Tab-separated table of C-alpha atoms and ligand atoms in Angstrom:
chain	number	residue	atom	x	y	z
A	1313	UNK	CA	45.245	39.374	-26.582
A	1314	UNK	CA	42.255	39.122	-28.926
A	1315	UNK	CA	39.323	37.571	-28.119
A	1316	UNK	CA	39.013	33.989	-30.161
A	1317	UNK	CA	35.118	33.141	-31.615
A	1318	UNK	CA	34.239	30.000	-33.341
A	1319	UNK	CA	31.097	30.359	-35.650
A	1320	UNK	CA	29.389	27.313	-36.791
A	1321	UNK	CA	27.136	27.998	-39.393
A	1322	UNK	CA	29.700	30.987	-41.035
A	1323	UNK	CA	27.891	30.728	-44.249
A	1324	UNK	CA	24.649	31.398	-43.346
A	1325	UNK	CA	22.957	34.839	-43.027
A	1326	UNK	CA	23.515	35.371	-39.360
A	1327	UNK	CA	26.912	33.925	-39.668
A	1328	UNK	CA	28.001	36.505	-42.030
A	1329	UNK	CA	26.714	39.136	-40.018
A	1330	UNK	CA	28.081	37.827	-36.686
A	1331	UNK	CA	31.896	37.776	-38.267
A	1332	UNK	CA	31.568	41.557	-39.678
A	1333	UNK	CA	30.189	42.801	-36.078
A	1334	UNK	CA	32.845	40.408	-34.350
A	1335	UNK	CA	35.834	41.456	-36.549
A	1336	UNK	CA	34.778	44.914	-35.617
A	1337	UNK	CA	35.013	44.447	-32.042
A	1338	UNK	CA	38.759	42.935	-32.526
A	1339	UNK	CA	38.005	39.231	-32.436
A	1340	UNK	CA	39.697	36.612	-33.878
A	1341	UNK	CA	36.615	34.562	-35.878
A	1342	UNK	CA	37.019	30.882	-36.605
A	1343	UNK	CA	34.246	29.251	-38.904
A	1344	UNK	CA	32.985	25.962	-39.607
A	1345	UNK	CA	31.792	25.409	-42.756
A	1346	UNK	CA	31.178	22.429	-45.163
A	1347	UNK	CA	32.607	21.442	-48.099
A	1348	UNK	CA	30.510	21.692	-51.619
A	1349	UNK	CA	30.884	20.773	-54.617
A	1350	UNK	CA	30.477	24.926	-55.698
A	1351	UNK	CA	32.877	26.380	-53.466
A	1352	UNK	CA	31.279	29.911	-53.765
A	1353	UNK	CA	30.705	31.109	-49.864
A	1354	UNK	CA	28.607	34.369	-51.165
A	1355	UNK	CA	27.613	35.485	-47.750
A	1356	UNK	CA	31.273	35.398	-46.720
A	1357	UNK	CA	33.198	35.731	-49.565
A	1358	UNK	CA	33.939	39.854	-48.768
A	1359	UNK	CA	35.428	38.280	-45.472
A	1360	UNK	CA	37.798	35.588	-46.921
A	1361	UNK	CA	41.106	36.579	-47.217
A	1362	UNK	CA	40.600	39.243	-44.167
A	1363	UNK	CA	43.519	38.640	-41.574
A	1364	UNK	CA	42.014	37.844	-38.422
A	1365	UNK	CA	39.386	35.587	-40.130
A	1366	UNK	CA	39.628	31.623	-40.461
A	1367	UNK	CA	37.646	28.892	-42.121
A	1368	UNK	CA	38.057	25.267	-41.151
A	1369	UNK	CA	36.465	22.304	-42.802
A	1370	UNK	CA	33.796	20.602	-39.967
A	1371	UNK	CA	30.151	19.555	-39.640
A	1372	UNK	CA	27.782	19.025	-37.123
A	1373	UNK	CA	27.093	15.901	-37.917
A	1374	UNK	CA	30.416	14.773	-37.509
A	1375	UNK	CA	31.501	14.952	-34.022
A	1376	UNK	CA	35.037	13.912	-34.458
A	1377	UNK	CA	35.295	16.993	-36.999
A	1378	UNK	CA	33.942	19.509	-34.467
A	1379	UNK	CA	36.527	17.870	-31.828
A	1380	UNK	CA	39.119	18.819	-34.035
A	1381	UNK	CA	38.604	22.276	-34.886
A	1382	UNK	CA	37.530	23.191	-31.360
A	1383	UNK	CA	41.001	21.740	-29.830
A	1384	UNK	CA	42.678	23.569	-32.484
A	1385	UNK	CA	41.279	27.156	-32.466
A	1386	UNK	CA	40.776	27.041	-28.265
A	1387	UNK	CA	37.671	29.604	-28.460
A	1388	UNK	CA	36.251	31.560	-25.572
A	1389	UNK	CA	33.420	32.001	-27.657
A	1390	UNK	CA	31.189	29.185	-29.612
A	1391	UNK	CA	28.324	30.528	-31.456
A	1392	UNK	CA	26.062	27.711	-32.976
A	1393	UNK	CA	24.462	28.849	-35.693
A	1394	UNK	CA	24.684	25.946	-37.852
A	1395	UNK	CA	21.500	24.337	-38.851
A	1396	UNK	CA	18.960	23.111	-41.043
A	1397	UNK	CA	16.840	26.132	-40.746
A	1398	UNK	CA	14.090	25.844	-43.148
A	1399	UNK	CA	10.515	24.634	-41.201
A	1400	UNK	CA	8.862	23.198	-44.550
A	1401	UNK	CA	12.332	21.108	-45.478
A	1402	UNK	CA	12.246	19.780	-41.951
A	1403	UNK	CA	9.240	17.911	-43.256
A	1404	UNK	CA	10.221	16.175	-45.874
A	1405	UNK	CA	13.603	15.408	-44.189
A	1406	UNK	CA	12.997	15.057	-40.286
A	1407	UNK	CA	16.255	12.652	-39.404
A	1408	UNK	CA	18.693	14.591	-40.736
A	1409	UNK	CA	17.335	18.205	-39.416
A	1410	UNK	CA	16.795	16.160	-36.098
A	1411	UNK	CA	20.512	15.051	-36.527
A	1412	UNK	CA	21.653	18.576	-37.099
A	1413	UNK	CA	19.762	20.783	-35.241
A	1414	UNK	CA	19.376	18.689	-32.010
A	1415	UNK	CA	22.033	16.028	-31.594
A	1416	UNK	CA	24.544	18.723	-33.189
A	1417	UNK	CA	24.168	20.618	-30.145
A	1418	UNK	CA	24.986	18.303	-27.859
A	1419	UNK	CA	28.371	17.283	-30.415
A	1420	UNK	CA	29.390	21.051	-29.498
A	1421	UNK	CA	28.908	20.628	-25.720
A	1422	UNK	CA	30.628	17.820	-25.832
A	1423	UNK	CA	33.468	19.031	-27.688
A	1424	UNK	CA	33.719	21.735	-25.301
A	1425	UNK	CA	34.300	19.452	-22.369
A	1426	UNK	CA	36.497	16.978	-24.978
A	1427	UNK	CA	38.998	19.986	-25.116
A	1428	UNK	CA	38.433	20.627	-21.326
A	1429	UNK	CA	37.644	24.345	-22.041
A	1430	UNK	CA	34.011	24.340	-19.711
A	1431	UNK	CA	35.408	26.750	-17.464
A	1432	UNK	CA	36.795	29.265	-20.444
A	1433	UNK	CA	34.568	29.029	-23.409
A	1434	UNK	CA	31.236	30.487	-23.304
A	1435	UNK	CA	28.438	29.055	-26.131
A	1436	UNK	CA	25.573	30.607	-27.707
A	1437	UNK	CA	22.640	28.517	-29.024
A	1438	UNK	CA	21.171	29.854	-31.993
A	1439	UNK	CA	17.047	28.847	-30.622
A	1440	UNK	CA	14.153	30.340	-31.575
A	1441	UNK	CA	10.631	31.143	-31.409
A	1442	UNK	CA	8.894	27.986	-33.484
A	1443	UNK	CA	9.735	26.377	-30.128
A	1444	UNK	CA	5.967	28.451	-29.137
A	1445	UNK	CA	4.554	26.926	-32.024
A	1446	UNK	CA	0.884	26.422	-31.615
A	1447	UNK	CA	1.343	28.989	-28.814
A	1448	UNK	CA	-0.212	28.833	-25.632
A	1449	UNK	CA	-0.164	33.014	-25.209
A	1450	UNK	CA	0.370	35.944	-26.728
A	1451	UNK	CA	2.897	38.042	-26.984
A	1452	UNK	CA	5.258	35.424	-25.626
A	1453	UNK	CA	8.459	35.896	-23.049
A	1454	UNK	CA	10.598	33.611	-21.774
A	1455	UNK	CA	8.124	32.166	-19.291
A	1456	UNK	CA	5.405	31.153	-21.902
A	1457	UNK	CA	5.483	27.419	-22.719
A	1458	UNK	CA	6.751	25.926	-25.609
A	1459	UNK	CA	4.643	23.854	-27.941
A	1460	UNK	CA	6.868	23.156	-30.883
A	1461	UNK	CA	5.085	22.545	-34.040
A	1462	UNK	CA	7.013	21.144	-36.906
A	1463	UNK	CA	9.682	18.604	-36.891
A	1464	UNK	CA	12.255	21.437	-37.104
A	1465	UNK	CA	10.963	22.907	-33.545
A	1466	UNK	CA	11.269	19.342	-32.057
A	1467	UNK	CA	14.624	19.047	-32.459
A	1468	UNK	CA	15.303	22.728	-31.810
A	1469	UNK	CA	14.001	21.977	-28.443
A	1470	UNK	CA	16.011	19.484	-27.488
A	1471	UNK	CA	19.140	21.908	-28.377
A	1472	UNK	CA	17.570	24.107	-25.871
A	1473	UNK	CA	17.047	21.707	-23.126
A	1474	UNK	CA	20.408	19.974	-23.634
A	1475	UNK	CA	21.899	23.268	-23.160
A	1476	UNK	CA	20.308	24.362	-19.984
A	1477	UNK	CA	21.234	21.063	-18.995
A	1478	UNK	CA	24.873	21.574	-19.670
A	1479	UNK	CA	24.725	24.949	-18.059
A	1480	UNK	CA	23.128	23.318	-14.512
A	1481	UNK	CA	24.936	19.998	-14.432
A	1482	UNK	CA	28.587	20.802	-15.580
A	1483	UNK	CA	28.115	24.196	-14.454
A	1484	UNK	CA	28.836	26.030	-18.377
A	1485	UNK	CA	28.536	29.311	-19.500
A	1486	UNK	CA	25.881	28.018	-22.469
A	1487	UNK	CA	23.136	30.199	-23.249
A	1488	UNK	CA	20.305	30.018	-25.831
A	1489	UNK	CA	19.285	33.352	-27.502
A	1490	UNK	CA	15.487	32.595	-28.418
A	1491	UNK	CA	14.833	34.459	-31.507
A	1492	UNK	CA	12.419	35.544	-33.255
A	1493	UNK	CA	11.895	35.914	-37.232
A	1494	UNK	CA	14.690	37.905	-38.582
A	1495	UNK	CA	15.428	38.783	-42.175
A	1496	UNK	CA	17.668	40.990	-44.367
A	1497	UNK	CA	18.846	41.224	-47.936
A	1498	UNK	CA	21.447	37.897	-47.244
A	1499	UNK	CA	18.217	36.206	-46.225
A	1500	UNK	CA	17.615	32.560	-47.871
A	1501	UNK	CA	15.638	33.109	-51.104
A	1502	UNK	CA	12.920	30.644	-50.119
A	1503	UNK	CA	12.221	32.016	-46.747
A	1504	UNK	CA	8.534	33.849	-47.358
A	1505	UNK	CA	9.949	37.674	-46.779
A	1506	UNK	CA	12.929	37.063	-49.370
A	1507	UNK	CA	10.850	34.877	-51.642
A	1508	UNK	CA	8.241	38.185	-51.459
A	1509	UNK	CA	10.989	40.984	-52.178
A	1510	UNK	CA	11.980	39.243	-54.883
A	1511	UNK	CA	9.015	38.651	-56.677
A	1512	UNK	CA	8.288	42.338	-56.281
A	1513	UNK	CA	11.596	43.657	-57.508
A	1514	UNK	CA	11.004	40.743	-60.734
A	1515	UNK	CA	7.423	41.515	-61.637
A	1516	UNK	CA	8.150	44.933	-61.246
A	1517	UNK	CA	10.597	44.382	-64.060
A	1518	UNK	CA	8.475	42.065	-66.233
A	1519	UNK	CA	10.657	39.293	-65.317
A	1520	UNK	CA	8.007	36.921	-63.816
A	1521	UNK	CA	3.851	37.165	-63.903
A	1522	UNK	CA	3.069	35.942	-60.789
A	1523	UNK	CA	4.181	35.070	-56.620
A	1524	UNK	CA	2.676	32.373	-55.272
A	1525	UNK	CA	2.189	31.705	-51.294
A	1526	UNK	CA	1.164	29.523	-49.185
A	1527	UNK	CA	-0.829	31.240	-45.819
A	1528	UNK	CA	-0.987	34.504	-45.790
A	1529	UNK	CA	-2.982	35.381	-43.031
A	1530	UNK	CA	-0.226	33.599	-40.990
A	1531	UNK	CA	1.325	36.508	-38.606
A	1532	UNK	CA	5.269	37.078	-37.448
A	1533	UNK	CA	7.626	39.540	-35.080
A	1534	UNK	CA	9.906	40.495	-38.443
A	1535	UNK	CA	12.950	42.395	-37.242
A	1536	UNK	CA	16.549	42.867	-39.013
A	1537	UNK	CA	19.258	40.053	-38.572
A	1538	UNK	CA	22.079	42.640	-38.596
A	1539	UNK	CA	20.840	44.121	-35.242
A	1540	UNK	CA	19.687	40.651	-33.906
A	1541	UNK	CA	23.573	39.526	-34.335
A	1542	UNK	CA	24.787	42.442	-31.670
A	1543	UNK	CA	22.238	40.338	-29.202
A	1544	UNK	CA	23.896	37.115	-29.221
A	1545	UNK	CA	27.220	38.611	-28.746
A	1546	UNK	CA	25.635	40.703	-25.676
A	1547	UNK	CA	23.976	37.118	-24.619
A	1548	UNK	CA	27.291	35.774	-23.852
A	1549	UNK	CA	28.976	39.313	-22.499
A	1550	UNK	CA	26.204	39.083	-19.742
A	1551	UNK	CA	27.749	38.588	-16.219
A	1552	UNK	CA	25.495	35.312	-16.058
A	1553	UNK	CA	24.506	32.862	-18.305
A	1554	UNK	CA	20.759	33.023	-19.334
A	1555	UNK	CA	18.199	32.758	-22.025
A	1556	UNK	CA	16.330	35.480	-23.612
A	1557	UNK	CA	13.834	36.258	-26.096
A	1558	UNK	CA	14.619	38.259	-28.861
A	1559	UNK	CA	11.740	40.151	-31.086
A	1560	UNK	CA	10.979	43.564	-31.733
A	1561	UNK	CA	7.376	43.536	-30.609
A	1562	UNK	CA	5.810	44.303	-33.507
A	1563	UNK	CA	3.512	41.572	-35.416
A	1564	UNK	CA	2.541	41.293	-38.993
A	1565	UNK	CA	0.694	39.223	-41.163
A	1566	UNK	CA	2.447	37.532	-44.820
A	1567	UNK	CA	-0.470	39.619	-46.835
A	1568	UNK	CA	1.241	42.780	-44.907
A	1569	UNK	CA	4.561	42.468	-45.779
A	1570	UNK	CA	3.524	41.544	-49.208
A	1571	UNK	CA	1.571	44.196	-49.725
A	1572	UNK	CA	4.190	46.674	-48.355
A	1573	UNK	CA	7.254	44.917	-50.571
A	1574	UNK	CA	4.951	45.627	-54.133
A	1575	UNK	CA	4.278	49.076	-52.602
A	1576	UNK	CA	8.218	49.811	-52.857
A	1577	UNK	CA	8.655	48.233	-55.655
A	1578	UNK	CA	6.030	50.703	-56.929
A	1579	UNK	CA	2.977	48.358	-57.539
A	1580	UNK	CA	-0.395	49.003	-55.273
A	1581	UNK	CA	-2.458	45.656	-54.432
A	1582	UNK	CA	-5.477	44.914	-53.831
A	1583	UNK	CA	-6.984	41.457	-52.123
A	1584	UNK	CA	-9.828	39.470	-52.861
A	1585	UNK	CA	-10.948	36.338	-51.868
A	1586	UNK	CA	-10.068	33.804	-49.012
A	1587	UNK	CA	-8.266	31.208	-48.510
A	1588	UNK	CA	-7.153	29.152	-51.531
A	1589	UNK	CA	-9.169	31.715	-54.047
A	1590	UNK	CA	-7.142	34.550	-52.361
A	1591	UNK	CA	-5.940	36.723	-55.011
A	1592	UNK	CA	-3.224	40.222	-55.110
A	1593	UNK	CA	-4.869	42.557	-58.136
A	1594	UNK	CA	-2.696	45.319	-59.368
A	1595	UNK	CA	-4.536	48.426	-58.717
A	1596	UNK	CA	-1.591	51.085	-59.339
A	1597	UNK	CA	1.520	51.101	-61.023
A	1598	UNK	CA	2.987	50.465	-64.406
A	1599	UNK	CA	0.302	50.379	-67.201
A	1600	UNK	CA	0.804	47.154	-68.169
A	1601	UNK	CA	-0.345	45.379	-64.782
A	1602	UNK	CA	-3.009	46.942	-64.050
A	1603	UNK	CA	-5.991	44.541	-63.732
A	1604	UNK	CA	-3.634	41.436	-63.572
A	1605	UNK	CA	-3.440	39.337	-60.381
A	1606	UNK	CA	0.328	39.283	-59.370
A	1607	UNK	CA	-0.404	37.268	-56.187
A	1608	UNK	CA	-2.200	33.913	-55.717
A	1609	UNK	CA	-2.234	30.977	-53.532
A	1610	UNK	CA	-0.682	27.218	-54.114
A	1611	UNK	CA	-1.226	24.508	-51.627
A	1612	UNK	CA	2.032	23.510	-52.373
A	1613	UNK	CA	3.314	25.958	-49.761
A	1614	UNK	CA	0.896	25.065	-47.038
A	1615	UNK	CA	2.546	23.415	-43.827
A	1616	UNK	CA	1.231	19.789	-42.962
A	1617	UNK	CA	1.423	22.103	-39.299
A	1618	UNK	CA	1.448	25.507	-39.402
A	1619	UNK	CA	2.755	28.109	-36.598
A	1620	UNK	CA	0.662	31.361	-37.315
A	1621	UNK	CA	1.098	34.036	-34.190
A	1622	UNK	CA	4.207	34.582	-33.263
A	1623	UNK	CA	4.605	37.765	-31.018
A	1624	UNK	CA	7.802	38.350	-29.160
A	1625	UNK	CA	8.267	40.314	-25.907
A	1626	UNK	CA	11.820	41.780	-25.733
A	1627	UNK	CA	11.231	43.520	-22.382
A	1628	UNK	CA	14.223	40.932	-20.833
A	1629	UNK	CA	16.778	41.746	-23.283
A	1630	UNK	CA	16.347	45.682	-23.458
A	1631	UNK	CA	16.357	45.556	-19.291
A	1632	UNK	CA	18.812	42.996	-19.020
A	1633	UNK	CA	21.488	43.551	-22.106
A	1634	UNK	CA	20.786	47.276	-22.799
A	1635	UNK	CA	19.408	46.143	-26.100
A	1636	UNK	CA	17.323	48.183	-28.266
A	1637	UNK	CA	14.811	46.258	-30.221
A	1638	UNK	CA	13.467	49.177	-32.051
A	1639	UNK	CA	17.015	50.387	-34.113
A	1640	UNK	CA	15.268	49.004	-37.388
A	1641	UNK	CA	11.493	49.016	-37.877
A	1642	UNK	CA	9.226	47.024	-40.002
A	1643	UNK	CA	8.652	49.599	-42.595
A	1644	UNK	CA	12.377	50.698	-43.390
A	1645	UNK	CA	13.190	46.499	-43.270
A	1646	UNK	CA	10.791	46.124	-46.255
A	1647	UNK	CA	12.424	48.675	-47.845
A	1648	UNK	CA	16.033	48.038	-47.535
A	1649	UNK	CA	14.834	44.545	-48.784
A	1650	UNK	CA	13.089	45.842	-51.711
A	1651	UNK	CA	15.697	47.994	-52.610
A	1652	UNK	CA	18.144	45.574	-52.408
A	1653	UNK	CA	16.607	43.314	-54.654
A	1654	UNK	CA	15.084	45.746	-57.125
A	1655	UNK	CA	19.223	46.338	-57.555
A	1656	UNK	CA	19.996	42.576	-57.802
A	1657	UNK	CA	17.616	41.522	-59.973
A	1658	UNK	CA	18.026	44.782	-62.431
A	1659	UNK	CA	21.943	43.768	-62.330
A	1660	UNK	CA	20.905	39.779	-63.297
A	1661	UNK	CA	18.299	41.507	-66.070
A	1662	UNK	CA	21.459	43.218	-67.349
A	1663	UNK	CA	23.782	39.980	-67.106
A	1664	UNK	CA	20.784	38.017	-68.666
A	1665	UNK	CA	21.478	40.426	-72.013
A	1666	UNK	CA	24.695	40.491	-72.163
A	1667	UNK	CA	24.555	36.626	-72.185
A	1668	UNK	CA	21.856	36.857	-75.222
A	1669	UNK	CA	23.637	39.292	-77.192
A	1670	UNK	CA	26.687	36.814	-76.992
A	1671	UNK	CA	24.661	34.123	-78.402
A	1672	UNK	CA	23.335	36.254	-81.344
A	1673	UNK	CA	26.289	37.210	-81.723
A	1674	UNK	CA	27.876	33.892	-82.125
A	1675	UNK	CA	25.311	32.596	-83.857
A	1676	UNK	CA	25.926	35.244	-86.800
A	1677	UNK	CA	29.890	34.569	-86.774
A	1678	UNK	CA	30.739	37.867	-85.103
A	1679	UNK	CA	32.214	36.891	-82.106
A	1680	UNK	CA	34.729	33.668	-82.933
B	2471	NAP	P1	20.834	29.884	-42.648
B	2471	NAP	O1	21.056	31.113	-43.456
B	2471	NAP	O2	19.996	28.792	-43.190
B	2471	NAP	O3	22.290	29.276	-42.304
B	2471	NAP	C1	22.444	27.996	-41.764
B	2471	NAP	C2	23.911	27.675	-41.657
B	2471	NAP	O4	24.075	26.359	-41.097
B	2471	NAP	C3	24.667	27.670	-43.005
B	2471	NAP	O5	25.935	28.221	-42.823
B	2471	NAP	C4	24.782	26.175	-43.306
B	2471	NAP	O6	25.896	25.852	-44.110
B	2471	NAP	C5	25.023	25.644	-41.892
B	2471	NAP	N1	24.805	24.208	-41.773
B	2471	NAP	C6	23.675	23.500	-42.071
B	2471	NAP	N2	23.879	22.197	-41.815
B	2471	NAP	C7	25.141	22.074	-41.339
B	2471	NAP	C8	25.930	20.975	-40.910
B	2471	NAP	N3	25.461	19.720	-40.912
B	2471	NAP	N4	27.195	21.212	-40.469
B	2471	NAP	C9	27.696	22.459	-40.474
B	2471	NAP	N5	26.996	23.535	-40.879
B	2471	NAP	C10	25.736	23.343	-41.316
B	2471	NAP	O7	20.235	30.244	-41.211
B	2471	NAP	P2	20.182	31.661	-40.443
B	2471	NAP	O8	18.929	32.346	-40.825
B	2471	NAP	O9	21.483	32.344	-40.558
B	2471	NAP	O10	19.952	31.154	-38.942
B	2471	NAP	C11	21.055	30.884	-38.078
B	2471	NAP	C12	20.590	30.002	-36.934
B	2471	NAP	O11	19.566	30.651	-36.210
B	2471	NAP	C13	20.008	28.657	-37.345
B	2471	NAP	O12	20.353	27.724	-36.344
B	2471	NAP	C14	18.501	28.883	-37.336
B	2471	NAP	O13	17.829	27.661	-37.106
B	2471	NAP	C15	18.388	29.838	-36.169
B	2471	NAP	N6	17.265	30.786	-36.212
B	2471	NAP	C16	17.077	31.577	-37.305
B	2471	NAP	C17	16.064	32.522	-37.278
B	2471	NAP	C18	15.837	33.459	-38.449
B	2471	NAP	O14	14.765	34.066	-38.495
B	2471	NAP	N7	16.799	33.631	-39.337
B	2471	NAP	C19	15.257	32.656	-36.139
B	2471	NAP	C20	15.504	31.835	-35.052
B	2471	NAP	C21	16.524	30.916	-35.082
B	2471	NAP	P3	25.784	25.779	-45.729
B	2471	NAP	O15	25.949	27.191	-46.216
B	2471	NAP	O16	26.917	24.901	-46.084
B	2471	NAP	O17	24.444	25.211	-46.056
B	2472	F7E	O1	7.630	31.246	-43.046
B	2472	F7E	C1	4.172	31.363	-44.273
B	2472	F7E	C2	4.636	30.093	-43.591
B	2472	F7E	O2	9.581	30.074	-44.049
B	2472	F7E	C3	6.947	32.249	-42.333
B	2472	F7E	C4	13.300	30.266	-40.011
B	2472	F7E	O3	14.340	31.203	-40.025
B	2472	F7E	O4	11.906	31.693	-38.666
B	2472	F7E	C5	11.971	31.005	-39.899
B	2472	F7E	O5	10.929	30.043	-39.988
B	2472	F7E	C6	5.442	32.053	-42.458
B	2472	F7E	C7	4.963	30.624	-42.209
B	2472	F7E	O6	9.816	31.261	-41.841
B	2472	F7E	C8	4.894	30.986	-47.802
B	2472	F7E	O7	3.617	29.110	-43.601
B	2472	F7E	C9	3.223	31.625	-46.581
B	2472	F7E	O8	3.791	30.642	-41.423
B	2472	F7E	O9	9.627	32.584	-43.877
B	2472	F7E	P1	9.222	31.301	-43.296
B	2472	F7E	P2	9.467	30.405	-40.534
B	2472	F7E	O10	8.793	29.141	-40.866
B	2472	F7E	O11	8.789	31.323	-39.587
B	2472	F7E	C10	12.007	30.871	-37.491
B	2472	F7E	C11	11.981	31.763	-36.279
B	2472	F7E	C12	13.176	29.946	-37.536
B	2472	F7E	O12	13.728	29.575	-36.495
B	2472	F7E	C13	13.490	29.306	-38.838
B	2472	F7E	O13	14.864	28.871	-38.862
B	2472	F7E	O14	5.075	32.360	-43.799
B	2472	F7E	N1	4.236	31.314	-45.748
B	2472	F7E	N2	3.606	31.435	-47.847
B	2472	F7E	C14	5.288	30.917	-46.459
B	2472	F7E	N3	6.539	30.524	-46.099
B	2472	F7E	C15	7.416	30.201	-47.084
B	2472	F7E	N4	8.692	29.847	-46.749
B	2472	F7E	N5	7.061	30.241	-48.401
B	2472	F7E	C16	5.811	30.617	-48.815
B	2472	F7E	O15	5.518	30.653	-50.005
């Protein structure tokens, strides 16, 4: 019989992923996802439809809701994915990403003993690497202290805690995967890698003058979500339950990716200045750019804390799980993101003319 998985979180960018790879491997996948008043599930919406794959109406905040869909599907896999994932919005709205990210955790373990399925469903905790925050060593492993750093890593941490708690007092399969920064061309658009490609692929395209950032000196283990999704599935195939770090091992700064998205996009950048004055000049590319600063700073997207060196060691995982962190490097991420977007935003660009053609036109009579 197939395998059952319940995603929470189904919408999101590793939630899309994780169904593909699952379906692949024969699973029947559940999701959770919430309703909205645009019921346009882009990330998924290639998957609806599909057989073997199920959407249920749920939220995290809700345990009665979880409760429900668990007793109904019976999974012998949970992945939690579901969150409020963005560090700055965890700022300006602490309660609810602490209700979310940290209490929801513990609705899912409870649900799981609700249903009485401890001893035949196995859960995966999305965690992640903002619980080193201000870190105490670098690179770090799964022995390195945390020191979480933004209300989003607080509560984060107590999903991680409550889990291992689970796991030693009711004696649960319930693992957290600790990952590290991972993007891809589903990757939220104001996440600082997506927000970058974007830019490049627009400016390139005289469709905006200018990206602002906040720190750029501020430095990250980047690797590609699609191959970070085969590692949570492995987490939970393991013949014990455990946590591990997942990174590539590779650290860049934001002024690196930056400059290597433009570079793709076929613009060459220079920087000047520091800090708040720092500045991206165009010193290659089309003629009309040339000379003008494409890159600049805003304090609006400074941190009131910031987490600036995060440096993963994956030496656990690629012992442990036979994972290879290496399958998609810095350099051909960039790209695929680049080219992803120069695509998109060319196809919008297009869209955008159609659309003003119509009104000409039906401003001189010709279409009625
Ligand atoms: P994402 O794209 O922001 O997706 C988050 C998902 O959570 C969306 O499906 C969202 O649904 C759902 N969600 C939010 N609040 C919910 C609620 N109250 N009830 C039910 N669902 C809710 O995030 P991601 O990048 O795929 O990350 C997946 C998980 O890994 C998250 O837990 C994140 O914190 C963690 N993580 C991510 C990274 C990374 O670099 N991507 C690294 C480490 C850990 P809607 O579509 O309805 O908003
Ligand atoms: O910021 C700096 C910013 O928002 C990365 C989430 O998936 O990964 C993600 O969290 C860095 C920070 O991701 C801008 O200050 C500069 O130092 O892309 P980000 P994040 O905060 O690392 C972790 C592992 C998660 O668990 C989270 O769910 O880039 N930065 N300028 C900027 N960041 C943003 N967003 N926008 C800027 O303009």
């Amino acid at each position: 019989m197939a395998k059952v998985a319940l995603i929470t979180g189904v919408t999101g960018q590793d939630g899309s992923y994780l169904s593909e790879f699952l379906l692949e491997k024969g699973y029947d996948v559940h999701g959770i996802i919430r309703r909205s008043s645009v019921d346009f599930r882009e990330r998924i919406a290639h998957l609806e439809g599909k057989p073997h794959f199920h959407l249920h109406y749920a939220d995290l905040g809700d345990s009665m809701s979880i409760v429900k869909v668990v007793d109904k599907v019976k999974p012998n896999e949970i992945y939690n994915l579901a969150a409020q994932s963005h560090v700055q919005v965890s700022f300006d709205s602490p309660e609810f990403t602490a209700d979310v990210d940290a209490t929801g955790v513990l609705r899912v373990l409870e649900a799981v003993r609700a249903c009485h399925l401890e001893k035949t469903c196995r859960v995966y905790q999305a965690s992640t690497s903002e619980l080193y925050g201000k870190v105490e060593e670098v690179p770090q492993n799964e022995n390195t202290p945390f020191h979480p750093y933004s209300p989003y890593a607080v509560a984060k941490l107590y999903g991680f805690w409550i889990v291992k708690e689970y796991r030693e007092a009711y004696n649960m399969f319930c693992c957290s995967g600790i990952l590290f920064n991972h993007e891809s061309e589903r990757r939220g658009e104001t996440f600082v890698t997506r927000k970058i490609t974007l830019a490049a692929a627009r400016i390139s395209q005289g469709l905006q003058d200018c990206l602002y950032l906040g720190n750029m000196d501020s430095l990250r283990d980047w690797g590609y979500a699609k191959d970070y999704v085969e590692c949570m599935w492995l987490i939970l195939q393991n013949d014990r339950p455990e946590d591990f770090v997942i990174a590539t091992g590779v650290q860049h700064s934001v002024r690196e990716f930056t400059q290597l998205a433009f570079k793709h996009a076929g613009i060459e950048l220079k920087f000047e200045g520091k800090g708040i004055d720092e500045k991206g000049i165009v010193v290659k590319g089309p003629e009309k750019l040339i000379g003008k600063t494409v890159v600049a700073v805003s304090e609006d997207f400074y941190r009131p804390t910031d987490v600036v060196n995060l440096w993963g060691d994956p030496t656990k995982a690629k012992a442990r799980l036979g994972w290879n962190p290496a399958k998609t490097s810095f350099e051909q991420l960039v790209k695929l993101m680049v080219e992803h977007d120069i695509a998109k935003v060319a196809a919008e660009g297009a869209a955008a003319k159609v659309r003003t053609n119509l009104a000409e036109y039906l401003e001189k009579g010709i279409v009625k």
